[in-house]
mmCIF file of C-alpha atoms and ligand atoms in Angstrom:
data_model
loop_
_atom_site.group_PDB
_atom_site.id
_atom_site.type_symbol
_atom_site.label_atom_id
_atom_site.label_comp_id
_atom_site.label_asym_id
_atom_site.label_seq_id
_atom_site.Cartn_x
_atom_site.Cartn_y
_atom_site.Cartn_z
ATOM 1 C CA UNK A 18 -26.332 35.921 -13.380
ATOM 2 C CA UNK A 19 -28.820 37.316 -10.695
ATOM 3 C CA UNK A 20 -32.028 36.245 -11.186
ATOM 4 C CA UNK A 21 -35.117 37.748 -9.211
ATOM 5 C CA UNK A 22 -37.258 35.027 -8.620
ATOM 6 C CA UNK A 23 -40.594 34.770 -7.825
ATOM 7 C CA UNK A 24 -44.100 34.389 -9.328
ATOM 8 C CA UNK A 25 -45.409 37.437 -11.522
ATOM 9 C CA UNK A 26 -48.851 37.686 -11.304
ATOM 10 C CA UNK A 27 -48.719 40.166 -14.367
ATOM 11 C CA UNK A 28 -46.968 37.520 -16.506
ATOM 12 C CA UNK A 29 -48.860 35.769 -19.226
ATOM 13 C CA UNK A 30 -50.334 32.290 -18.672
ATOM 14 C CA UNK A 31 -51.496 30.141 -21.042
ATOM 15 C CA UNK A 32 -54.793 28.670 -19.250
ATOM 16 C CA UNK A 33 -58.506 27.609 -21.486
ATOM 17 C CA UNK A 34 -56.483 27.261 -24.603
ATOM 18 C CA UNK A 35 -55.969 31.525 -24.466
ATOM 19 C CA UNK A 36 -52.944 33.490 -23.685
ATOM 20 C CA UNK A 37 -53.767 35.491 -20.370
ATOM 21 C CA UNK A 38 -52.581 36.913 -17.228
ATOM 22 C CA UNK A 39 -51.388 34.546 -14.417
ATOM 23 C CA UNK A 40 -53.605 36.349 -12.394
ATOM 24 C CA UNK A 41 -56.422 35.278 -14.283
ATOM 25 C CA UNK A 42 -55.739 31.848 -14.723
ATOM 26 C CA UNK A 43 -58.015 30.333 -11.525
ATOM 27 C CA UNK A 44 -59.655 27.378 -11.250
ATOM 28 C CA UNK A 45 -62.780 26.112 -8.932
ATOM 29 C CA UNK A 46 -61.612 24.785 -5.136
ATOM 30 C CA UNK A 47 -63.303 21.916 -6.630
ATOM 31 C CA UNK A 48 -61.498 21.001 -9.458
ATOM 32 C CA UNK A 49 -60.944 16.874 -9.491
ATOM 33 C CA UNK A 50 -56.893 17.696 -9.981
ATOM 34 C CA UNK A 51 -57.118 20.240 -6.452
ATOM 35 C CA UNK A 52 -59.313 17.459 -4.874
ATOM 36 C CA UNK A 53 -56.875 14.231 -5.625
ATOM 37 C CA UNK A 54 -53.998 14.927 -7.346
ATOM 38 C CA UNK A 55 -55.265 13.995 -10.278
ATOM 39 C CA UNK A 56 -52.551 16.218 -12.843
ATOM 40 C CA UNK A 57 -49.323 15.468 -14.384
ATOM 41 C CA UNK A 58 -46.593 18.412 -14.839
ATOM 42 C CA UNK A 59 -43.189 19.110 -16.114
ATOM 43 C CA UNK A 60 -40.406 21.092 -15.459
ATOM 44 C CA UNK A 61 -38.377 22.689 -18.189
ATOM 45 C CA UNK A 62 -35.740 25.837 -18.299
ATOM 46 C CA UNK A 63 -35.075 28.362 -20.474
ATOM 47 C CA UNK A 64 -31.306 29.695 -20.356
ATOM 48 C CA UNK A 65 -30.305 33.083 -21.397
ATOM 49 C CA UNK A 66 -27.507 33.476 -23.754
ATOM 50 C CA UNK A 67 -26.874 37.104 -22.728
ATOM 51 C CA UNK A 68 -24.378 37.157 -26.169
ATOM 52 C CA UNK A 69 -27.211 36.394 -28.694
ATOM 53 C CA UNK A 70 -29.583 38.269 -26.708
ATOM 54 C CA UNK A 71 -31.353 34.937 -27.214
ATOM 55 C CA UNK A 72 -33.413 32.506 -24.964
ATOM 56 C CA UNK A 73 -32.827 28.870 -25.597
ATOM 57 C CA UNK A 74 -35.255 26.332 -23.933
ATOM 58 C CA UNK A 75 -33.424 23.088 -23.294
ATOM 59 C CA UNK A 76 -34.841 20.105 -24.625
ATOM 60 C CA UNK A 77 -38.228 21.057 -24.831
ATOM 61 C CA UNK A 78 -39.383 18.262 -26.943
ATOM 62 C CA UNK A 79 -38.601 15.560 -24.645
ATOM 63 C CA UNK A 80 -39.897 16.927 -21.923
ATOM 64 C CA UNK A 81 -43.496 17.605 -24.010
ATOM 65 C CA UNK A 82 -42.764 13.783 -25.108
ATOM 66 C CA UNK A 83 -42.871 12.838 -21.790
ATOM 67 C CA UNK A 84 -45.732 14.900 -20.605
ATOM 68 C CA UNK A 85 -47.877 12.934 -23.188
ATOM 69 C CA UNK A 86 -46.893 9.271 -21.643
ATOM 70 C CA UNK A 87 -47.920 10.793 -17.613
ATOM 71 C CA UNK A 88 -51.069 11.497 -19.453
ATOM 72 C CA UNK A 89 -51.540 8.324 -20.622
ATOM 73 C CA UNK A 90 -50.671 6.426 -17.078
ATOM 74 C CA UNK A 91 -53.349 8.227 -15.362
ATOM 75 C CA UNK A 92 -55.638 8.604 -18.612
ATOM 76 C CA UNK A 93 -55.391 12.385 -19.555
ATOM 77 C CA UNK A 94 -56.943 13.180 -22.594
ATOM 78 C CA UNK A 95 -54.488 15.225 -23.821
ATOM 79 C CA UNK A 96 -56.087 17.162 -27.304
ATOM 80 C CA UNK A 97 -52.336 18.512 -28.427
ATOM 81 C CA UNK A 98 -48.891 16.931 -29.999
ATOM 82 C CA UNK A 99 -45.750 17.292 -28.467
ATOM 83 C CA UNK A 100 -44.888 19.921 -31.453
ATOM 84 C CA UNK A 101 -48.116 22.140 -30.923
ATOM 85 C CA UNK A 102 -47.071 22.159 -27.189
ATOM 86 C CA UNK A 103 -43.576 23.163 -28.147
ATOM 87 C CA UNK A 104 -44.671 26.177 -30.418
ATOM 88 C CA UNK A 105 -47.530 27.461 -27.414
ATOM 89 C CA UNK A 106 -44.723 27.890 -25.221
ATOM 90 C CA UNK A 107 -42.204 29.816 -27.234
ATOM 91 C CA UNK A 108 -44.708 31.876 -27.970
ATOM 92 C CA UNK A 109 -45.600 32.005 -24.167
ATOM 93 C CA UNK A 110 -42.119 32.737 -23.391
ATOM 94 C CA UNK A 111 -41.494 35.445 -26.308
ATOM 95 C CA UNK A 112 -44.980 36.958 -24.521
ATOM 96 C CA UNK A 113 -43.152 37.269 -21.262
ATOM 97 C CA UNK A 114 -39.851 38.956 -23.029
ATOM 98 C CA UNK A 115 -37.581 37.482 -20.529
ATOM 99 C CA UNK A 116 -34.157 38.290 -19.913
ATOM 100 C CA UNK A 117 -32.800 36.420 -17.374
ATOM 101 C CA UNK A 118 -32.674 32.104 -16.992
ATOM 102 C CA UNK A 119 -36.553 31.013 -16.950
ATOM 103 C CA UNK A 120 -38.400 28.244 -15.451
ATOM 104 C CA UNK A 121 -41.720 26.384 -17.142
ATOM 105 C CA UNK A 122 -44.215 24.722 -15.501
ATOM 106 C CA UNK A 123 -47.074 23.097 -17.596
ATOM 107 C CA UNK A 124 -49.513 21.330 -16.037
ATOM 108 C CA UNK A 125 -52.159 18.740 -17.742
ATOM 109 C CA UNK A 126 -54.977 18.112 -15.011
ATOM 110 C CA UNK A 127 -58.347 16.352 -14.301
ATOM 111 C CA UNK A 128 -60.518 19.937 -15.112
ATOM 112 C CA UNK A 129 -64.001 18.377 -13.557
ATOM 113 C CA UNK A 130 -65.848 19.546 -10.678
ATOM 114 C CA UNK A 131 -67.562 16.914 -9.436
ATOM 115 C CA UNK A 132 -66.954 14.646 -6.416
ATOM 116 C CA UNK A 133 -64.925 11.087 -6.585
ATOM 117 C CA UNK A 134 -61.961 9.895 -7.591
ATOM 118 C CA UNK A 135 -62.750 8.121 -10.857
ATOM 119 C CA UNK A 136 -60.457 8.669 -14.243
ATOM 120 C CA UNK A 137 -62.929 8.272 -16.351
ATOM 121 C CA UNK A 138 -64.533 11.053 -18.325
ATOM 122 C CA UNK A 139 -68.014 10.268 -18.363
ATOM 123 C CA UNK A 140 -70.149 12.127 -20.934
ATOM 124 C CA UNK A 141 -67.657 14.937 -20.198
ATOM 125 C CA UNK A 142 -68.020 15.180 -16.692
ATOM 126 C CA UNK A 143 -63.686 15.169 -16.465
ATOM 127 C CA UNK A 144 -62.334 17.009 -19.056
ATOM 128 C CA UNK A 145 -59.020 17.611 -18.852
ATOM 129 C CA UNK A 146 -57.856 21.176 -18.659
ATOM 130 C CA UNK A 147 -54.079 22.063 -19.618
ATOM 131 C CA UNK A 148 -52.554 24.770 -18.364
ATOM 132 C CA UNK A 149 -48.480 26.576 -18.996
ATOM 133 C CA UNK A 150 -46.666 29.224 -16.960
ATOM 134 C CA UNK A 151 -43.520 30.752 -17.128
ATOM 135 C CA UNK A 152 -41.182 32.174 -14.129
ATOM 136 C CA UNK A 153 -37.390 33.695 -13.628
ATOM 137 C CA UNK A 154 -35.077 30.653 -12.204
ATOM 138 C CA UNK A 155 -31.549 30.722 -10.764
ATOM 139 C CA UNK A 156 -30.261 27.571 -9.036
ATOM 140 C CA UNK A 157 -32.262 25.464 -7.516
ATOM 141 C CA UNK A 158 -29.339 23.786 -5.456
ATOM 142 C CA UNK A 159 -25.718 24.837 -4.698
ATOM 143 C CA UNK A 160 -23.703 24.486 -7.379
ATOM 144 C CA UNK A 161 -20.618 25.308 -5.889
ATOM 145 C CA UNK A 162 -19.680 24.184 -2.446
ATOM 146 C CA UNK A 163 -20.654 20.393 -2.742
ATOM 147 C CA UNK A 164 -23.581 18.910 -1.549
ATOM 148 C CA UNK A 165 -23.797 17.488 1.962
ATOM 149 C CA UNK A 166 -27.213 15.007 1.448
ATOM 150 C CA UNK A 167 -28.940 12.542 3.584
ATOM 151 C CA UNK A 168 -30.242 9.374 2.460
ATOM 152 C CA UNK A 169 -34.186 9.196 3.324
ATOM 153 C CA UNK A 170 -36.367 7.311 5.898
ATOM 154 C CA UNK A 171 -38.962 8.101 3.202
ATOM 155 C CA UNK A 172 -39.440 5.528 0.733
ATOM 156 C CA UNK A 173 -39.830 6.377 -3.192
ATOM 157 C CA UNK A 174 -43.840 5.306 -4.257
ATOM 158 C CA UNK A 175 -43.776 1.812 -6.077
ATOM 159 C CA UNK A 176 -44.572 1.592 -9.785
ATOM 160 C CA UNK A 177 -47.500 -0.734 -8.983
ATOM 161 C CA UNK A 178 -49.104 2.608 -6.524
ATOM 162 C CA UNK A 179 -48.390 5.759 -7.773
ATOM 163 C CA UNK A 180 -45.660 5.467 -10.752
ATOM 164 C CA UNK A 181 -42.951 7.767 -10.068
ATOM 165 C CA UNK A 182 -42.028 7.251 -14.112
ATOM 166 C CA UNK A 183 -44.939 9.704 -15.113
ATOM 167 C CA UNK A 184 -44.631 12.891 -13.534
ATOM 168 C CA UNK A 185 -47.389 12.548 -10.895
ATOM 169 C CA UNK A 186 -48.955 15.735 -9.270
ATOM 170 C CA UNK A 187 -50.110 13.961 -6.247
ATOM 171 C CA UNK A 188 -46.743 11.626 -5.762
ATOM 172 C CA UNK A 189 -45.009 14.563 -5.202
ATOM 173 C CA UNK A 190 -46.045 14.646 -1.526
ATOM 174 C CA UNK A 191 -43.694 12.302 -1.073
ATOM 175 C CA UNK A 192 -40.965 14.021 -2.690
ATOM 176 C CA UNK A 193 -42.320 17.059 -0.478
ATOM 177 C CA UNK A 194 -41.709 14.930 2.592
ATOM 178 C CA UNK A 195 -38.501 13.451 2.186
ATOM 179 C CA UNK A 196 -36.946 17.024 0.591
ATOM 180 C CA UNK A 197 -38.358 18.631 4.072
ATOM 181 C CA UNK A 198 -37.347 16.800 6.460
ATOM 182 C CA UNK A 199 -34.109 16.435 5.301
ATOM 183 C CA UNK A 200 -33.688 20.535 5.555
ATOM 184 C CA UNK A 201 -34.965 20.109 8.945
ATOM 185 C CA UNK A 202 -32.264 17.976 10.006
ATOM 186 C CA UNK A 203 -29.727 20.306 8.426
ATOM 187 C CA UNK A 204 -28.873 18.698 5.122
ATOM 188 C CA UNK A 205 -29.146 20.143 1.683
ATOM 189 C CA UNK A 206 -31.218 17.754 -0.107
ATOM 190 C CA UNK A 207 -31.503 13.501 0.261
ATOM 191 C CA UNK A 208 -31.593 10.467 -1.332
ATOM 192 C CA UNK A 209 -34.668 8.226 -1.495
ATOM 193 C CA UNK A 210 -34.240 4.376 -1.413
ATOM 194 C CA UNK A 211 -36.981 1.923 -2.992
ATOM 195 C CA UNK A 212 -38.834 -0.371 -0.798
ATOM 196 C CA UNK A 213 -35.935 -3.215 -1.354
ATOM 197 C CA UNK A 214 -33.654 -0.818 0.374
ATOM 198 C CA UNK A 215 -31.957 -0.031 -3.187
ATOM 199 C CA UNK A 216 -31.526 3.881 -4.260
ATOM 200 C CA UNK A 217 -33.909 5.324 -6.436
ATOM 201 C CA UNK A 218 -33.569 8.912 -7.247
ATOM 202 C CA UNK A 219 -32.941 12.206 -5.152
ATOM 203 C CA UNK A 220 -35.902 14.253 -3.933
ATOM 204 C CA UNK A 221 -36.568 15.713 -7.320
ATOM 205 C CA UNK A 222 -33.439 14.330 -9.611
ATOM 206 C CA UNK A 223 -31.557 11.252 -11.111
ATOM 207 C CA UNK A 224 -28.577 10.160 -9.449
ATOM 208 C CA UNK A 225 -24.904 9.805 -10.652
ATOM 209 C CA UNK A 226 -22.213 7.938 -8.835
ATOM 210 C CA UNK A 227 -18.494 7.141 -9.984
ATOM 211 C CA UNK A 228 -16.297 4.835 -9.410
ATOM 212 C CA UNK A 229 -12.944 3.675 -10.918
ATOM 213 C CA UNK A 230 -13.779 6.426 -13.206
ATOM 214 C CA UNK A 231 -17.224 4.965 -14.793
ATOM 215 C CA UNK A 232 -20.198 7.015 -14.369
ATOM 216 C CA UNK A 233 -23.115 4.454 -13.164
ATOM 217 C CA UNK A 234 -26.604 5.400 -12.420
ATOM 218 C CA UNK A 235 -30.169 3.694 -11.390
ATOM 219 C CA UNK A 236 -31.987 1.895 -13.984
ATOM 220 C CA UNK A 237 -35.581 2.884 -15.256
ATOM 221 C CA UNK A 238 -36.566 -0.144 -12.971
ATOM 222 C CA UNK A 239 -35.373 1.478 -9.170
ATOM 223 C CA UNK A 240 -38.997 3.753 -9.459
ATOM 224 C CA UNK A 241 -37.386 6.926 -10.642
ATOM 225 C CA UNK A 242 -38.900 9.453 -13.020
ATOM 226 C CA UNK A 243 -37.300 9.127 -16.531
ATOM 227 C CA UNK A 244 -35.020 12.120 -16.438
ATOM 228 C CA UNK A 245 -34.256 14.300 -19.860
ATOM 229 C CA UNK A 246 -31.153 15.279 -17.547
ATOM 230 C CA UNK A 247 -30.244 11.809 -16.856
ATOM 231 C CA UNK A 248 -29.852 10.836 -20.726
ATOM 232 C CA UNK A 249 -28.055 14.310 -21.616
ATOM 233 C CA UNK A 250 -25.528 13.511 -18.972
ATOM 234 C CA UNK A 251 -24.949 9.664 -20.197
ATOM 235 C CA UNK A 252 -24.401 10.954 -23.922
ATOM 236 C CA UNK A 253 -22.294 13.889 -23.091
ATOM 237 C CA UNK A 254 -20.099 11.475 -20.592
ATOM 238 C CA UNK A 255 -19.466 9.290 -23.514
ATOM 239 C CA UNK A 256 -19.562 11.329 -26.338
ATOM 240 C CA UNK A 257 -17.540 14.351 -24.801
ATOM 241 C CA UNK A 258 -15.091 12.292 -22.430
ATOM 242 C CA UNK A 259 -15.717 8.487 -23.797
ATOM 243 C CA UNK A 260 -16.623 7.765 -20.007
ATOM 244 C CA UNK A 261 -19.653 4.905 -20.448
ATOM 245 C CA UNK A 262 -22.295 4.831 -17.743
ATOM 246 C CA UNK A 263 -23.799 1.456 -16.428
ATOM 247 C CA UNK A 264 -27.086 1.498 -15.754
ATOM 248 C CA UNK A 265 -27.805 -0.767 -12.576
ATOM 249 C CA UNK A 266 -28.965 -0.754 -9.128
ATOM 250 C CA UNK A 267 -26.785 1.271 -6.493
ATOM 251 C CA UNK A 268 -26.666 -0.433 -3.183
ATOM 252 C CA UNK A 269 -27.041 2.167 -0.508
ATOM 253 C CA UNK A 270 -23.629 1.186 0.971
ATOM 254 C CA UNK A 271 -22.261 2.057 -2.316
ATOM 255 C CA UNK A 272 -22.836 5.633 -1.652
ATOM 256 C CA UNK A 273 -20.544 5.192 1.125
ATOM 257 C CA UNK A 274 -17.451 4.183 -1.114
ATOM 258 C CA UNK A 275 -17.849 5.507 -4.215
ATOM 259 C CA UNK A 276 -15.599 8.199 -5.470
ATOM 260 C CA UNK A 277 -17.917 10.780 -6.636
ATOM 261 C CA UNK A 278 -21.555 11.392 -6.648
ATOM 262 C CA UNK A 279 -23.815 14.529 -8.478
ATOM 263 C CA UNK A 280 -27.800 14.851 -8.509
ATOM 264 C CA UNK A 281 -28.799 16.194 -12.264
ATOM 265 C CA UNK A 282 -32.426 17.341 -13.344
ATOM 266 C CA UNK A 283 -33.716 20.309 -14.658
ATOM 267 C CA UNK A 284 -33.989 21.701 -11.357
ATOM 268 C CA UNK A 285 -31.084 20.390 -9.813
ATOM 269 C CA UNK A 286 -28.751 20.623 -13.577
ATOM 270 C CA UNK A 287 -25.478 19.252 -12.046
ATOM 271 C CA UNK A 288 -24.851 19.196 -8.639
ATOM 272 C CA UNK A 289 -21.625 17.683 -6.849
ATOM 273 C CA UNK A 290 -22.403 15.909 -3.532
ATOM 274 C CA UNK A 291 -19.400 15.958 -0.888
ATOM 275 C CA UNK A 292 -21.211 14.371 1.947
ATOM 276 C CA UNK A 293 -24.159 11.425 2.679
ATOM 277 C CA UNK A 294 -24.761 10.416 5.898
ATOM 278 C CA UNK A 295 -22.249 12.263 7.639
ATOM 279 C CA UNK A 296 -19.593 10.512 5.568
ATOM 280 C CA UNK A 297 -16.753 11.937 2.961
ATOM 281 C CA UNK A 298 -17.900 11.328 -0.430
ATOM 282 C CA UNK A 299 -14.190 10.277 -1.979
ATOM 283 C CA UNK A 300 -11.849 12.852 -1.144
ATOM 284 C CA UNK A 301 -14.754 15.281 -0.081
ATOM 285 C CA UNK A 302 -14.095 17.708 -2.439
ATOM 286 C CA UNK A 303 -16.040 17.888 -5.886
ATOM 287 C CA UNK A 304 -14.669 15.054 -8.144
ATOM 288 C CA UNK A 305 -13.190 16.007 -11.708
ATOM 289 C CA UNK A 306 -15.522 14.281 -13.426
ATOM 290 C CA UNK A 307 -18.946 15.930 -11.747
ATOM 291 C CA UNK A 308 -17.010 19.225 -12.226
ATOM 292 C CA UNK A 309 -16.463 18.414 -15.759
ATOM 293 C CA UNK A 310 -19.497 17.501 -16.596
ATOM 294 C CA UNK A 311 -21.079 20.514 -14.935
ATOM 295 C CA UNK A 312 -19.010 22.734 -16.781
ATOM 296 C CA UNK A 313 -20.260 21.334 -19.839
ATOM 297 C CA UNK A 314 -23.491 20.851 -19.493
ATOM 298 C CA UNK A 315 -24.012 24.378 -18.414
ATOM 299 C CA UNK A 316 -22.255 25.136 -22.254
ATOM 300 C CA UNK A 317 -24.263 23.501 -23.919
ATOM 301 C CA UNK A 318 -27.407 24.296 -21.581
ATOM 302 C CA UNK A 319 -26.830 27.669 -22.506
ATOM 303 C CA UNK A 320 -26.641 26.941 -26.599
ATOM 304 C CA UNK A 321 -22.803 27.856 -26.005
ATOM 305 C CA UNK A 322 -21.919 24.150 -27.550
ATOM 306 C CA UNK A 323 -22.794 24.106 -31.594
ATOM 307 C CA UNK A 324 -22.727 19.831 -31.643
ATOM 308 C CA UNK A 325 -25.759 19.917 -29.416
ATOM 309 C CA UNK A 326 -27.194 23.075 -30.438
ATOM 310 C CA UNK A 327 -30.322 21.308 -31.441
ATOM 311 C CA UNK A 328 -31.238 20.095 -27.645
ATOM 312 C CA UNK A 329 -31.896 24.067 -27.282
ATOM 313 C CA UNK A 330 -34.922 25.706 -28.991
ATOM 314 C CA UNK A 331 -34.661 29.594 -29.220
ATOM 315 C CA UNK A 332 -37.172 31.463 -28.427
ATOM 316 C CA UNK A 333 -36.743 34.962 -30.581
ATOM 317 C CA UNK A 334 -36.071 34.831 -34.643
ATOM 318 C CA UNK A 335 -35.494 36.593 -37.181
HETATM 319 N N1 LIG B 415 -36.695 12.614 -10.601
HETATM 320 C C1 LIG B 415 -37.715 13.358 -10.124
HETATM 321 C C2 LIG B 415 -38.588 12.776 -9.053
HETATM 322 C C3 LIG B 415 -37.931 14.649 -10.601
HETATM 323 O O1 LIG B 415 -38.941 15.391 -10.117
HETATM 324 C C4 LIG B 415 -37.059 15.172 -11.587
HETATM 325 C C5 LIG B 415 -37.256 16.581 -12.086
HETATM 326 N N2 LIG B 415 -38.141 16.642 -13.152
HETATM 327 C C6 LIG B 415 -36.032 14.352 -12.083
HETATM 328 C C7 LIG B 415 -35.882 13.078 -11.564
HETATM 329 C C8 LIG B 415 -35.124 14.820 -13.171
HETATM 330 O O2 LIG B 415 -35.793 14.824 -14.402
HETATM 331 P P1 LIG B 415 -35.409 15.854 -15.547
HETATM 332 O O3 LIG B 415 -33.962 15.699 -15.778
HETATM 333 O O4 LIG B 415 -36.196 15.412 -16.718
HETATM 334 O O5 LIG B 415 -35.783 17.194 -15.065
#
């Protein structure tokens, strides 16, 4: 599918608890969020199931479950449930007719204007403002001709300084650093390592490596963002292919020898990795399980797969 990406300035925001155009949807240079990073954010997708003529969000729950829990690490007062959240942005969505794959980018944020860096929402001087957009999304990464990655001199933020479990506006400087300078250097994406030298995560996705056919991937523990991704791909592996995953640190050495690796994440969905550090991953050519896995999860992504049919929300009834 082509998909024309890009930011519509005509599309239709949701921004001050109204539906209105992204164009319209501005807020003051000094806005507490624009001054220190003070938001949280998600990322979801919307697939297109050019059969059905339907659009079928993936997961949209978790990811609104999740948003609520960032909130509460850097005390957002967030005013709606997960389930009003999920019925704003269909309705966002079905306002933006779309008809190709979609992105979704809401965004809870410190709303006040004032100077300092304070949390706390003294006699409403910090509301919090909430804020959802919608945009057209193809891939994020190559899909197709395997991954060649580096692993990072940038370290992944610490759970005791800037969480990387909720979704962080500000912490994603460092995931801004580390994903640009390893395009600079020629690679296609990298992998960050904790302070202790263990992995973490990608840039902006979970990690997957195999070996002697077991899927194995970092625990909540290695400072990596909870990913909706992450658990799809563990019960798909097992219930789809009875292939367990165990959930433990990776040793950066044991990207060197393991027989497959693939980045997942809403962004990133599933993609293979051929090459880390200059060196082979396996064979390095995809491995049959990543490519299995892919093709799957891009099934049932697309609400092609009727066991799982209830990880996608459609967007048009009736
Ligand atoms: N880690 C980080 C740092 C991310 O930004 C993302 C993308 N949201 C992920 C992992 C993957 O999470 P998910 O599968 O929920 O998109």
């Amino acid at each position: 599918m082509v998909v024309k990406e890009g930011t519509d300035l005509d599309s239709i925001a949701y921004f001050g608890g109204k539906f209105v155009p992204l164009k319209d949807a501005q807020i003051n240079i000094m806005t507490h969020a624009f001054q220190y990073g003070t938001g949280v954010f998600e990322g979801i997708r919307g697939y297109w199931n050019e059969e059905e003529k339907q659009m079928y969000i993936f997961r949209l729950r978790e990811h609104y479950v999740r948003l609520a829990n960032s909130c509460k690490i850097i005390r957002l007062e967030l005013d709606k449930s997960a389930d009003e959240l999920c019925n704003i942005t269909v309705e966002l969505m079905k306002r933006n007719k779309p008809v190709c794959d979609m992105y979704i980018r809401p965004n809870v944020y410190k709303a006040g204007i004032n100077v300092g860096p304070s949390l706390l929402n003294k006699n409403g001087s910090n509301p919090t403002g909430l804020s959802i957009c919608t945009m057209p999304m193809g891939e994020y990464l190559d899909l197709e001709k395997g991954l060649h990655v580096s692993v990072s001199s940038w370290t992944r933020l610490e759970d005791n300084a800037l969480p990387p479990r909720g979704k962080i506006q500000g912490s994603y400087v460092n995931t801004a650093l580390a994903k640009t300078d390893a395009i600079l250097s020629g690679f296609d994406d990298t992998i960050v390592l904790s302070s202790d030298g263990q992995v973490s995560e990608g840039s902006a996705m979970n990690i997957f490596i195999v070996r002697d056919g077991k899927l194995i991937t970092t625990p909540v523990t290695s400072n990596i963002l909870e990913g909706v991704t992450r658990s799809t791909i563990i019960d798909l592996a097992k219930s789809e292919f009875d292939v367990e995953t165990e959930v433990r640190p990776i040793d950066r050495s044991e990207l060197y020898i393991c027989d497959e690796v693939f980045f997942c994440g809403t962004g990133a969905q599933v993609s293979p990795t051929t090459m880390i550090d200059h060196r082979p991953v396996g064979t390095g050519a995809i491995g049959a399980i990543s490519k299995k896995l892919q093709e799957l999860y891009f099934n049932v992504v697309r609400g092609r797969n009727h066991r799982y049919k209830s990880w996608c929300t459609p967007v048009f009834t009736g």
